[in-house]
XYZ file of N, CA and C in Angstrom:
789
model
N 13.982 -1.083 1.090
C 12.878 -0.426 0.460
C 12.716 0.933 1.097
N 11.998 1.813 0.419
C 11.856 3.159 0.858
C 10.468 3.409 1.434
N 10.409 4.239 2.460
C 9.070 4.551 2.988
C 9.129 4.883 4.442
N 7.951 5.167 4.984
C 7.836 5.498 6.407
C 7.994 4.270 7.245
N 8.715 4.438 8.315
C 8.881 3.384 9.274
C 7.928 3.721 10.391
N 7.026 2.888 10.736
C 5.933 3.247 11.584
C 6.290 3.735 12.987
N 7.440 3.457 13.523
C 7.713 3.812 14.877
C 7.944 5.302 15.019
N 6.903 6.058 15.075
C 6.953 7.481 15.285
C 6.137 7.803 16.490
N 6.776 8.148 17.594
C 6.010 8.332 18.817
C 5.106 9.539 18.746
N 5.505 10.536 18.003
C 4.740 11.744 17.962
C 4.301 12.059 16.536
N 3.044 12.470 16.406
C 2.556 12.821 15.084
C 3.216 14.095 14.587
N 3.737 14.901 15.503
C 4.415 16.108 15.119
C 5.636 15.805 14.294
N 6.261 14.674 14.574
C 7.489 14.306 13.881
C 7.229 13.868 12.431
N 6.011 13.489 12.124
C 5.705 12.950 10.818
C 5.864 13.996 9.729
N 5.316 15.171 9.948
C 5.405 16.225 8.920
C 6.858 16.603 8.632
N 7.642 16.646 9.693
C 9.023 17.075 9.559
C 9.863 16.090 8.793
N 9.434 14.789 8.808
C 10.245 13.766 8.168
C 9.640 13.267 6.876
N 8.518 13.778 6.476
C 7.831 13.244 5.293
C 8.687 13.327 4.016
N 9.284 14.467 3.806
C 10.070 14.626 2.583
C 11.284 13.682 2.575
N 11.939 13.595 3.713
C 13.107 12.709 3.812
C 12.703 11.253 3.641
N 11.532 10.925 4.092
C 11.086 9.513 4.049
C 10.975 9.028 2.622
N 10.680 9.897 1.699
C 10.494 9.505 0.292
C 11.819 9.045 -0.305
N 12.910 9.454 0.263
C 14.185 9.102 -0.343
C 15.153 8.382 0.616
N 14.634 8.002 1.789
C 15.490 7.398 2.806
C 15.013 6.004 3.147
N 15.956 5.078 3.288
C 15.592 3.723 3.698
C 15.339 3.748 5.175
N 14.131 3.394 5.590
C 13.803 3.374 7.002
C 13.795 1.953 7.465
N 14.564 1.704 8.533
C 14.587 0.346 9.066
C 13.984 0.336 10.404
N 13.359 1.429 10.826
C 12.752 1.465 12.156
C 11.241 1.445 11.952
N 10.488 1.526 13.042
C 9.034 1.397 12.976
C 8.243 2.663 12.824
N 6.915 2.517 12.636
C 5.995 3.643 12.638
C 4.774 3.143 13.366
N 3.661 3.833 13.443
C 2.621 3.248 14.192
C 1.267 3.837 13.961
N 0.489 3.330 13.049
C -0.830 3.832 12.813
C -1.485 3.006 11.733
N -2.302 3.664 10.861
C -2.968 2.915 9.855
C -2.716 3.524 8.496
N -3.305 3.009 7.433
C -3.021 3.564 6.132
C -4.200 4.305 5.556
N -4.578 4.070 4.281
C -5.603 4.837 3.631
C -6.807 5.239 4.437
N -6.864 4.973 5.650
C -7.913 5.393 6.571
C -7.415 4.988 7.911
N -7.180 5.823 8.837
C -6.491 5.556 10.066
C -6.177 4.122 10.207
N -6.749 3.388 11.097
C -6.423 1.975 11.017
C -6.831 1.688 9.607
N -5.879 1.604 8.719
C -6.131 1.549 7.300
C -7.114 0.492 6.917
N -8.032 0.828 6.057
C -9.021 -0.147 5.596
C -10.014 -0.510 6.658
N -10.076 0.235 7.741
C -10.946 -0.124 8.840
C -12.246 0.642 8.817
N -12.958 0.588 9.935
C -14.232 1.290 10.102
C -14.210 2.090 11.405
N -15.053 3.104 11.468
C -15.143 3.886 12.679
C -15.819 3.065 13.796
N -15.448 3.345 15.028
C -16.062 2.694 16.189
C -16.053 3.652 17.348
N -16.405 3.210 18.524
C -16.533 4.099 19.671
C -15.708 3.582 20.859
N -15.387 4.483 21.741
C -14.667 4.095 22.943
C -15.521 3.206 23.866
N -16.782 3.358 23.793
C -17.669 2.496 24.621
C -17.627 1.035 24.131
N -17.406 0.844 22.835
C -17.309 -0.496 22.287
C -16.001 -1.162 22.684
N -14.953 -0.363 22.884
C -13.637 -0.855 23.242
C -13.105 -0.003 24.406
N -13.662 -0.150 25.583
C -13.397 0.751 26.692
C -11.968 0.718 27.199
N -11.217 -0.337 26.852
C -9.851 -0.469 27.340
C -8.842 0.299 26.450
N -9.267 0.857 25.323
C -8.358 1.578 24.439
C -8.223 3.000 24.947
N -6.979 3.378 25.198
C -6.661 4.705 25.770
C -5.940 5.574 24.749
N -6.175 6.861 24.825
C -5.374 7.842 24.126
C -4.201 8.252 25.043
N -3.016 8.301 24.498
C -1.887 8.871 25.234
C -1.602 10.225 24.606
N -1.607 11.236 25.456
C -1.571 12.628 24.976
C -0.500 13.456 25.658
N -0.286 14.623 25.142
C 0.506 15.616 25.797
C -0.303 16.205 26.973
N 0.331 17.105 27.726
C -0.375 17.733 28.833
C -1.581 18.545 28.332
N -1.535 19.010 27.081
C -2.635 19.768 26.530
C -3.647 18.848 25.817
N -3.509 17.514 26.015
C -4.397 16.488 25.487
C -4.385 16.403 23.955
N -3.195 16.516 23.384
C -3.015 16.245 21.977
C -2.527 14.782 21.853
N -3.333 13.946 21.222
C -3.045 12.509 21.185
C -1.888 12.204 20.230
N -0.941 11.369 20.650
C 0.171 10.988 19.801
C 0.436 9.492 19.767
N -0.134 8.726 20.714
C 0.001 7.289 20.732
C -1.239 6.670 21.352
N -1.327 5.331 21.281
C -2.393 4.649 21.949
C -1.878 3.758 23.080
N -2.774 3.195 23.822
C -2.390 2.310 24.901
C -3.557 1.455 25.301
N -3.324 0.477 26.150
C -4.357 -0.496 26.556
C -4.402 -0.537 28.069
N -5.606 -0.293 28.606
C -5.829 -0.374 30.048
C -5.890 -1.835 30.490
N -4.892 -2.272 31.282
C -4.828 -3.658 31.731
C -5.121 -3.786 33.224
N -5.149 -2.692 33.916
C -5.583 -2.627 35.330
C -6.118 -1.216 35.489
N -6.919 -0.936 36.499
C -7.510 0.421 36.606
C -6.526 1.568 36.560
N -5.292 1.314 37.012
C -4.293 2.383 37.003
C -3.021 2.018 36.221
N -3.136 1.073 35.297
C -1.979 0.641 34.499
C -2.322 0.565 33.023
N -1.443 1.124 32.187
C -1.641 1.157 30.761
C -0.393 0.587 30.048
N -0.602 -0.368 29.181
C 0.490 -0.921 28.366
C 0.571 -0.167 27.062
N 1.793 0.208 26.686
C 1.971 0.926 25.448
C 3.376 0.549 24.882
N 3.793 1.241 23.833
C 5.103 0.975 23.233
C 6.183 1.809 23.880
N 7.351 1.239 24.012
C 8.466 1.957 24.590
C 8.823 3.197 23.706
N 8.720 3.009 22.379
C 9.118 4.150 21.540
C 8.188 5.354 21.655
N 7.003 5.134 22.223
C 6.086 6.255 22.507
C 6.558 7.097 23.674
N 7.282 6.472 24.610
C 7.538 7.125 25.889
C 8.976 7.604 26.058
N 9.881 7.224 25.152
C 11.256 7.670 25.270
C 11.320 9.199 25.233
N 11.976 9.752 26.220
C 12.132 11.191 26.286
C 10.992 11.941 26.905
N 9.948 11.236 27.316
C 8.810 11.908 27.907
C 8.891 11.876 29.413
N 8.275 12.858 30.056
C 8.202 12.938 31.494
C 6.772 12.694 31.951
N 6.604 12.357 33.202
C 5.249 12.154 33.735
C 4.465 13.456 33.675
N 5.124 14.585 33.878
C 4.408 15.870 33.905
C 3.904 16.279 32.520
N 4.540 15.753 31.476
C 4.130 16.151 30.128
C 3.207 15.132 29.451
N 2.818 14.111 30.196
C 2.021 13.021 29.612
C 0.705 12.811 30.334
N -0.354 12.578 29.546
C -1.689 12.264 30.107
C -2.208 11.020 29.434
N -3.131 10.310 30.082
C -3.838 9.211 29.483
C -5.319 9.560 29.521
N -5.985 9.405 28.372
C -7.411 9.759 28.280
C -8.211 8.496 27.923
N -9.206 8.210 28.707
C -10.054 7.044 28.454
C -11.495 7.474 28.166
N -12.237 6.607 27.476
C -13.632 6.890 27.238
C -13.909 8.012 26.264
N -12.950 8.345 25.389
C -13.112 9.454 24.436
C -13.017 8.905 23.014
N -14.072 8.892 22.285
C -14.115 8.389 20.925
C -13.365 9.259 19.960
N -13.481 10.578 20.119
C -12.877 11.535 19.196
C -11.641 12.203 19.771
N -10.652 12.371 18.929
C -9.401 13.012 19.363
C -9.648 14.428 19.820
N -10.603 15.131 19.196
C -10.871 16.510 19.543
C -11.970 16.641 20.580
N -12.391 15.534 21.204
C -13.471 15.568 22.192
C -12.980 16.114 23.534
N -13.947 16.300 24.429
C -13.631 16.795 25.784
C -14.250 15.884 26.842
N -14.835 14.797 26.380
C -15.485 13.881 27.320
C -14.490 12.857 27.835
N -14.951 11.873 28.569
C -14.082 10.822 29.064
C -13.371 11.212 30.352
N -12.344 10.483 30.675
C -11.574 10.669 31.886
C -10.121 10.914 31.566
N -9.543 11.989 32.131
C -8.153 12.316 31.932
C -7.373 11.994 33.203
N -6.327 11.236 33.054
C -5.517 10.872 34.223
C -4.058 11.362 34.035
N -3.479 11.827 35.071
C -2.039 12.131 35.067
C -1.243 10.848 35.199
N -0.038 10.871 34.770
C 0.844 9.713 34.842
C 1.836 9.917 35.974
N 1.900 8.954 36.870
C 2.808 9.083 38.001
C 4.125 8.340 37.806
N 4.142 7.360 36.896
C 5.367 6.608 36.657
C 5.355 6.075 35.246
N 6.542 6.117 34.617
C 6.729 5.541 33.285
C 7.801 4.483 33.359
N 7.426 3.243 33.063
C 8.422 2.170 32.993
C 8.606 1.794 31.532
N 9.882 1.835 31.116
C 10.294 1.417 29.761
C 11.222 0.257 29.919
N 11.004 -0.770 29.085
C 11.878 -1.953 29.168
C 13.352 -1.501 29.155
N 14.123 -1.933 30.142
C 15.518 -1.446 30.260
C 16.400 -1.774 29.096
N 16.030 -2.766 28.262
C 16.859 -3.114 27.086
C 16.423 -2.405 25.813
N 15.406 -1.577 25.903
C 14.908 -0.915 24.679
C 15.904 0.128 24.195
N 16.166 0.095 22.875
C 16.963 1.111 22.214
C 16.266 1.649 20.967
N 15.596 0.758 20.210
C 14.828 1.168 19.069
C 13.817 0.052 18.777
N 12.721 0.423 18.116
C 11.665 -0.551 17.898
C 12.141 -1.749 17.093
N 13.004 -1.515 16.121
C 13.434 -2.631 15.281
C 14.437 -3.555 15.983
N 14.897 -3.143 17.151
C 15.762 -4.016 17.949
C 14.963 -4.747 19.043
N 13.670 -4.520 19.115
C 12.837 -5.233 20.047
C 12.662 -4.528 21.386
N 12.082 -5.263 22.331
C 11.854 -4.762 23.681
C 10.942 -3.524 23.682
N 10.055 -3.418 22.682
C 9.251 -2.200 22.532
C 7.992 -2.298 23.405
N 8.186 -2.167 24.679
C 7.056 -2.251 25.628
C 7.289 -1.301 26.783
N 6.223 -0.637 27.222
C 6.270 0.285 28.335
C 4.980 0.130 29.132
N 5.031 0.473 30.393
C 3.834 0.446 31.260
C 3.759 1.776 31.980
N 2.593 2.384 31.895
C 2.337 3.673 32.599
C 1.503 3.389 33.855
N 1.899 4.023 34.942
C 1.143 3.998 36.179
C 0.407 5.319 36.265
N -0.900 5.257 36.473
C -1.710 6.467 36.530
C -1.854 6.973 37.947
N -2.034 8.273 38.092
C -2.209 8.878 39.419
C -3.564 8.570 39.974
N -4.513 8.235 39.120
C -5.865 7.874 39.539
C -6.414 6.762 38.669
N -7.322 5.971 39.192
C -7.857 4.833 38.450
C -8.831 5.249 37.406
N -8.839 4.509 36.295
C -9.819 4.699 35.214
C -11.080 3.891 35.514
N -12.267 4.457 35.248
C -13.516 3.748 35.521
C -13.988 2.901 34.312
N -13.047 2.250 33.626
C -13.398 1.499 32.409
C -12.954 0.037 32.530
N -13.620 -0.788 31.748
C -13.300 -2.212 31.716
C -11.889 -2.412 31.210
N -11.107 -3.198 31.907
C -9.752 -3.490 31.493
C -9.685 -4.649 30.523
N -8.579 -4.745 29.809
C -8.383 -5.847 28.860
C -7.497 -6.924 29.512
N -7.869 -8.196 29.359
C -6.958 -9.258 29.792
C -5.798 -9.309 28.828
N -4.646 -9.806 29.280
C -3.507 -9.938 28.376
C -2.935 -11.325 28.474
N -2.194 -11.683 27.441
C -1.672 -13.052 27.327
C -0.678 -13.368 28.433
N -0.621 -14.633 28.788
C 0.396 -15.095 29.720
C 1.619 -15.550 28.885
N 2.729 -15.794 29.565
C 3.923 -16.182 28.859
C 3.802 -17.516 28.156
N 2.880 -18.324 28.607
C 2.758 -19.685 28.021
C 1.804 -19.732 26.833
N 1.121 -18.654 26.500
C 0.100 -18.657 25.453
C 0.658 -18.335 24.087
N 1.776 -18.881 23.752
C 2.435 -18.583 22.462
C 1.631 -19.067 21.248
N 0.740 -19.984 21.461
C -0.067 -20.510 20.322
C -1.025 -19.506 19.778
N -1.257 -18.388 20.470
C -2.213 -17.389 19.947
C -1.758 -16.770 18.655
N -0.440 -16.857 18.346
C 0.077 -16.206 17.144
C 0.088 -17.092 15.917
N -0.550 -18.225 15.971
C -0.533 -19.159 14.794
C -0.900 -18.401 13.505
N -0.156 -18.592 12.468
C -0.396 -17.860 11.221
C -1.835 -17.996 10.750
N -2.420 -16.890 10.355
C -3.778 -16.869 9.863
C -4.832 -16.564 10.920
N -4.395 -16.438 12.169
C -5.351 -16.113 13.271
C -5.833 -14.660 13.083
N -7.110 -14.447 13.294
C -7.667 -13.104 13.142
C -7.349 -12.240 14.371
N -6.817 -11.070 14.122
C -6.452 -10.120 15.199
C -7.151 -8.788 14.929
N -7.470 -8.108 16.019
C -8.120 -6.786 15.903
C -7.128 -5.672 16.240
N -7.130 -4.611 15.421
C -6.334 -3.450 15.662
C -7.228 -2.240 15.856
N -6.761 -1.241 16.640
C -7.578 -0.053 16.953
C -6.638 1.134 17.086
N -7.129 2.317 16.692
C -6.357 3.519 16.895
C -6.913 4.727 16.230
N -6.241 5.832 16.476
C -6.594 7.124 15.921
C -5.559 7.629 14.956
N -4.754 6.710 14.399
C -3.596 7.066 13.576
C -3.886 7.771 12.283
N -2.813 8.071 11.560
C -2.917 8.786 10.320
C -3.607 7.949 9.264
N -4.164 8.593 8.272
C -4.863 7.918 7.197
C -3.947 7.452 6.083
N -2.689 7.810 6.186
C -1.641 7.352 5.246
C -0.295 7.736 5.854
N 0.750 7.149 5.315
C 2.085 7.512 5.852
C 2.312 9.006 5.708
N 2.528 9.659 6.866
C 2.737 11.097 6.842
C 1.474 11.915 6.615
N 0.323 11.260 6.616
C -0.929 11.955 6.380
C -1.616 12.481 7.593
N -2.877 12.768 7.496
C -3.663 13.314 8.612
C -4.207 12.207 9.495
N -4.370 12.519 10.748
C -4.914 11.566 11.706
C -6.423 11.472 11.604
N -6.938 10.328 12.077
C -8.383 10.192 12.163
C -8.851 10.868 13.420
N -9.977 11.575 13.330
C -10.539 12.189 14.524
C -11.271 11.138 15.358
N -11.890 10.164 14.710
C -12.627 9.150 15.414
C -11.849 7.829 15.504
N -12.012 7.129 16.600
C -11.384 5.824 16.779
C -11.813 4.881 15.649
N -10.858 4.141 15.132
C -11.144 3.185 14.055
C -10.649 1.823 14.436
N -11.201 0.827 13.766
C -10.804 -0.567 14.028
C -10.823 -1.363 12.733
N -10.061 -2.481 12.745
C -10.053 -3.384 11.601
C -9.541 -4.738 12.103
N -9.677 -5.762 11.265
C -9.105 -7.041 11.589
C -8.060 -7.408 10.537
N -6.983 -8.065 11.001
C -5.922 -8.525 10.126
C -5.489 -9.922 10.562
N -4.982 -10.750 9.652
C -4.517 -12.067 10.016
C -3.056 -12.023 10.484
N -2.715 -12.832 11.469
C -1.310 -12.958 11.843
C -0.532 -13.616 10.716
N 0.760 -13.329 10.687
C 1.624 -13.791 9.610
C 2.705 -14.696 10.198
N 3.122 -15.720 9.484
C 4.151 -16.624 9.978
C 5.476 -15.916 10.157
N 6.295 -16.416 11.041
C 7.625 -15.808 11.248
C 8.459 -15.870 9.995
N 8.381 -16.970 9.233
C 9.184 -17.083 8.035
C 8.773 -16.043 7.012
N 7.484 -15.812 6.878
C 6.996 -14.800 5.910
C 7.397 -13.404 6.347
N 7.316 -13.126 7.641
C 7.673 -11.795 8.116
C 9.183 -11.582 7.985
N 9.972 -12.616 8.187
C 11.414 -12.516 7.969
C 11.755 -12.241 6.534
N 10.961 -12.794 5.612
C 11.163 -12.539 4.192
C 10.949 -11.088 3.848
N 10.023 -10.450 4.582
C 9.709 -9.043 4.339
C 10.776 -8.108 4.975
N 11.166 -8.409 6.176
C 11.984 -7.489 6.942
C 13.415 -7.931 7.238
N 13.785 -9.157 6.834
C 15.134 -9.638 7.052
C 15.496 -9.683 8.513
N 16.707 -9.305 8.854
C 17.208 -9.422 10.213
C 16.598 -8.435 11.161
N 15.844 -7.462 10.653
C 15.147 -6.505 11.552
C 14.011 -7.163 12.285
N 13.514 -8.263 11.748
C 12.409 -8.992 12.366
C 12.971 -10.001 13.342
N 12.594 -9.868 14.587
C 13.062 -10.765 15.661
C 11.862 -11.522 16.223
N 11.760 -12.794 15.861
C 10.584 -13.559 16.221
C 10.407 -13.711 17.722
N 11.453 -13.617 18.488
C 11.331 -13.725 19.937
C 10.601 -12.552 20.554
N 10.702 -11.376 19.906
C 10.131 -10.131 20.428
C 8.949 -9.594 19.623
N 8.768 -10.103 18.409
C 7.829 -9.481 17.483
C 6.904 -10.483 16.836
N 5.789 -9.964 16.338
C 4.868 -10.790 15.553
C 4.288 -9.873 14.467
N 4.070 -10.418 13.299
C 3.506 -9.641 12.162
C 2.039 -9.933 11.985
N 1.322 -8.975 11.486
C -0.092 -9.161 11.124
C -0.439 -8.233 9.953
N -1.154 -8.810 8.981
C -1.547 -8.041 7.821
C -1.775 -8.934 6.619
N -2.336 -8.360 5.562
C -2.593 -9.103 4.329
C -1.436 -8.996 3.380
N -1.154 -10.047 2.635
C -0.076 -10.020 1.657
C -0.292 -8.892 0.627
N -1.547 -8.625 0.322
C -1.861 -7.558 -0.654
C -1.896 -6.171 -0.025
N -1.694 -6.090 1.300
C -1.749 -4.789 1.971
C -3.195 -4.331 2.158
N -3.359 -2.989 2.302
C -4.697 -2.429 2.369
C -5.268 -2.257 3.753
N -4.808 -3.006 4.726
C -5.289 -2.894 6.112
C -4.108 -2.901 7.027
N -4.014 -1.910 7.926
C -2.807 -1.809 8.738
C -3.015 -0.736 9.808
N -1.969 -0.616 10.649
C -1.876 0.514 11.574
C -0.858 1.498 10.967
N -0.798 2.734 11.539
C 0.091 3.762 10.956
C 0.588 4.706 12.019
N 1.205 5.823 11.616
C 1.691 6.823 12.599
C 0.549 7.268 13.490
N 0.801 7.293 14.796
C -0.212 7.722 15.739
C -0.951 6.542 16.370
N -0.862 5.346 15.753
C -1.478 4.141 16.333
C -0.490 3.437 17.241
N 0.762 3.858 17.222
C 1.795 3.206 18.041
C 1.335 3.041 19.477
N 1.687 1.919 20.048
C 1.352 1.656 21.456
C -0.027 1.049 21.641
N -0.865 1.098 20.615
C -2.195 0.560 20.705
C -2.211 -0.960 20.688
N -3.404 -1.546 20.845
C -3.498 -3.000 21.026
C -3.606 -3.794 19.752
N -3.063 -5.015 19.801
C -3.322 -6.076 18.859
C -4.062 -7.122 19.674
N -5.368 -7.257 19.473
C -6.193 -8.139 20.272
C -6.477 -9.436 19.510
N -6.301 -10.537 20.210
C -6.613 -11.855 19.589
C -7.568 -12.565 20.528
N -8.745 -12.913 20.029
C -9.774 -13.560 20.823
C -10.085 -12.769 22.081
N -10.134 -11.446 21.955
C -10.503 -10.587 23.077
C -9.397 -10.387 24.118
N -8.196 -10.834 23.809
C -7.079 -10.738 24.761
C -5.956 -9.916 24.143
N -5.323 -9.048 24.902
C -4.199 -8.248 24.394
C -3.007 -9.160 24.165
N -2.601 -9.243 22.916
C -1.518 -10.156 22.506
C -0.341 -9.429 21.915
N -0.492 -8.140 21.511
C 0.567 -7.395 20.880
C 0.376 -5.930 21.065
N 1.459 -5.186 20.739
C 1.474 -3.719 20.844
C 1.924 -3.180 19.490
N 1.193 -2.205 18.962
C 1.573 -1.599 17.670
C 2.992 -1.055 17.805
N 3.885 -1.530 16.927
C 5.291 -1.178 17.095
C 5.861 -0.510 15.848
N 5.997 -1.236 14.720
C 6.634 -0.624 13.562
C 6.265 -1.369 12.265
N 6.840 -0.885 11.167
C 6.587 -1.474 9.878
C 7.098 -0.533 8.786
N 7.331 -1.046 7.610
C 7.711 -0.174 6.470
C 6.443 0.281 5.773
N 6.254 1.597 5.753
C 5.048 2.146 5.188
C 3.835 1.775 6.009
N 2.665 2.000 5.474
C 1.418 1.644 6.150
C 0.503 0.973 5.097
N 0.196 -0.287 5.388
C -0.686 -1.069 4.482
C -0.085 -1.337 3.158
N 1.224 -1.352 3.027
C 1.890 -1.675 1.783
C 1.870 -3.193 1.570
N 1.664 -3.571 0.347
C 1.733 -5.001 -0.006
C 3.110 -5.558 0.309
N 3.114 -6.714 0.959
C 4.384 -7.359 1.265
C 5.066 -6.876 2.526
N 4.479 -5.901 3.212
C 5.081 -5.372 4.433
C 4.007 -5.273 5.534
N 3.738 -6.364 6.207
C 2.721 -6.361 7.268
C 3.187 -5.497 8.465
N 2.222 -5.124 9.296
C 2.595 -4.394 10.520
C 3.338 -5.325 11.468
N 4.265 -4.737 12.232
C 5.032 -5.469 13.196
C 4.599 -5.050 14.608
N 4.316 -6.024 15.442
C 3.793 -5.782 16.766
C 4.710 -6.432 17.826
N 4.770 -5.836 19.006
C 5.494 -6.438 20.118
C 4.809 -7.744 20.506
N 5.570 -8.822 20.577
C 5.023 -10.124 20.961
C 4.880 -10.146 22.504
N 3.686 -9.930 22.970
C 3.477 -9.667 24.403
C 3.750 -10.888 25.282
N 3.645 -12.090 24.755
C 3.939 -13.249 25.586
C 5.363 -13.205 26.137
N 6.258 -12.643 25.354
C 7.658 -12.533 25.768
C 7.841 -11.627 26.990
N 6.936 -10.631 27.117
C 7.085 -9.652 28.165
C 5.963 -9.671 29.189
N 5.116 -10.670 29.103
C 3.976 -10.767 29.987
C 4.332 -10.754 31.461
N 5.346 -11.522 31.827
C 5.737 -11.571 33.251
C 6.243 -10.210 33.727
N 6.971 -9.499 32.888
C 7.432 -8.175 33.264
C 6.280 -7.218 33.414
N 5.287 -7.299 32.528
C 4.109 -6.456 32.648
C 3.378 -6.727 33.943
N 3.262 -7.994 34.292
C 2.577 -8.367 35.568
C 3.355 -7.771 36.744
N 4.678 -7.809 36.681
C 5.472 -7.225 37.760
C 5.184 -5.703 37.905
N 5.044 -5.036 36.747
C 4.724 -3.619 36.825
C 3.317 -3.343 37.353
N 2.396 -4.190 37.011
C 1.025 -4.036 37.487
C 0.999 -4.231 39.013
N 1.785 -5.139 39.501
C 1.785 -5.421 40.926
C 2.701 -4.525 41.718
N 3.472 -3.674 41.054
C 4.410 -2.840 41.756
C 3.749 -1.594 42.350
């Protein structure tokens, strides 16, 4: 099928690829929301979800999201961090608006990308950032390796981000959120074929579409019962019927994340 593949680490890349996307089969990911940033969602505030971080350039231009899991550790998507340096990356917490100046800005001292990562559709789409200074915000708990039952089909999950309002569209200035149901592995495989790897990925979204993440939401959280269970990774289009969002299955990488937190 044709359309945007959500795994776009930088919103700058979206405009450059929009025309090609209309005529090119994309088998990789994208990361944001649809007809309204987290598509079909509502506006919210950073104080309501204090663990949601903006990942920005050195000039504080947001291009991905992340989740604060320890005062100085942020979980995000590997595809957000490929090719980036610590000096060119910042993490911003406590800021509801992309164009705001409030909150806390931290430099990044270390970027860990899963060593097996090559592309989002091949899995291993997880990264951990170590901050040069601690964030003064409540952290999010994350799933353990044994909590695989959290992904049972139909479970309500929460998504958050500042992503684009449509594939290749404009970003939301204000943080947005929505809820989506998890999707069975068999159903997700029907949508994405061999690109969907149940060991590394989990799908969430409505069969009819309408609610999703999109470009710019990459790296942000998929929360289930208040616990970080997934990372915005990829998908065909944003909020398209029959193509739910694909998220990194965090239970698979939980032990590695813990090692990075303790390192």
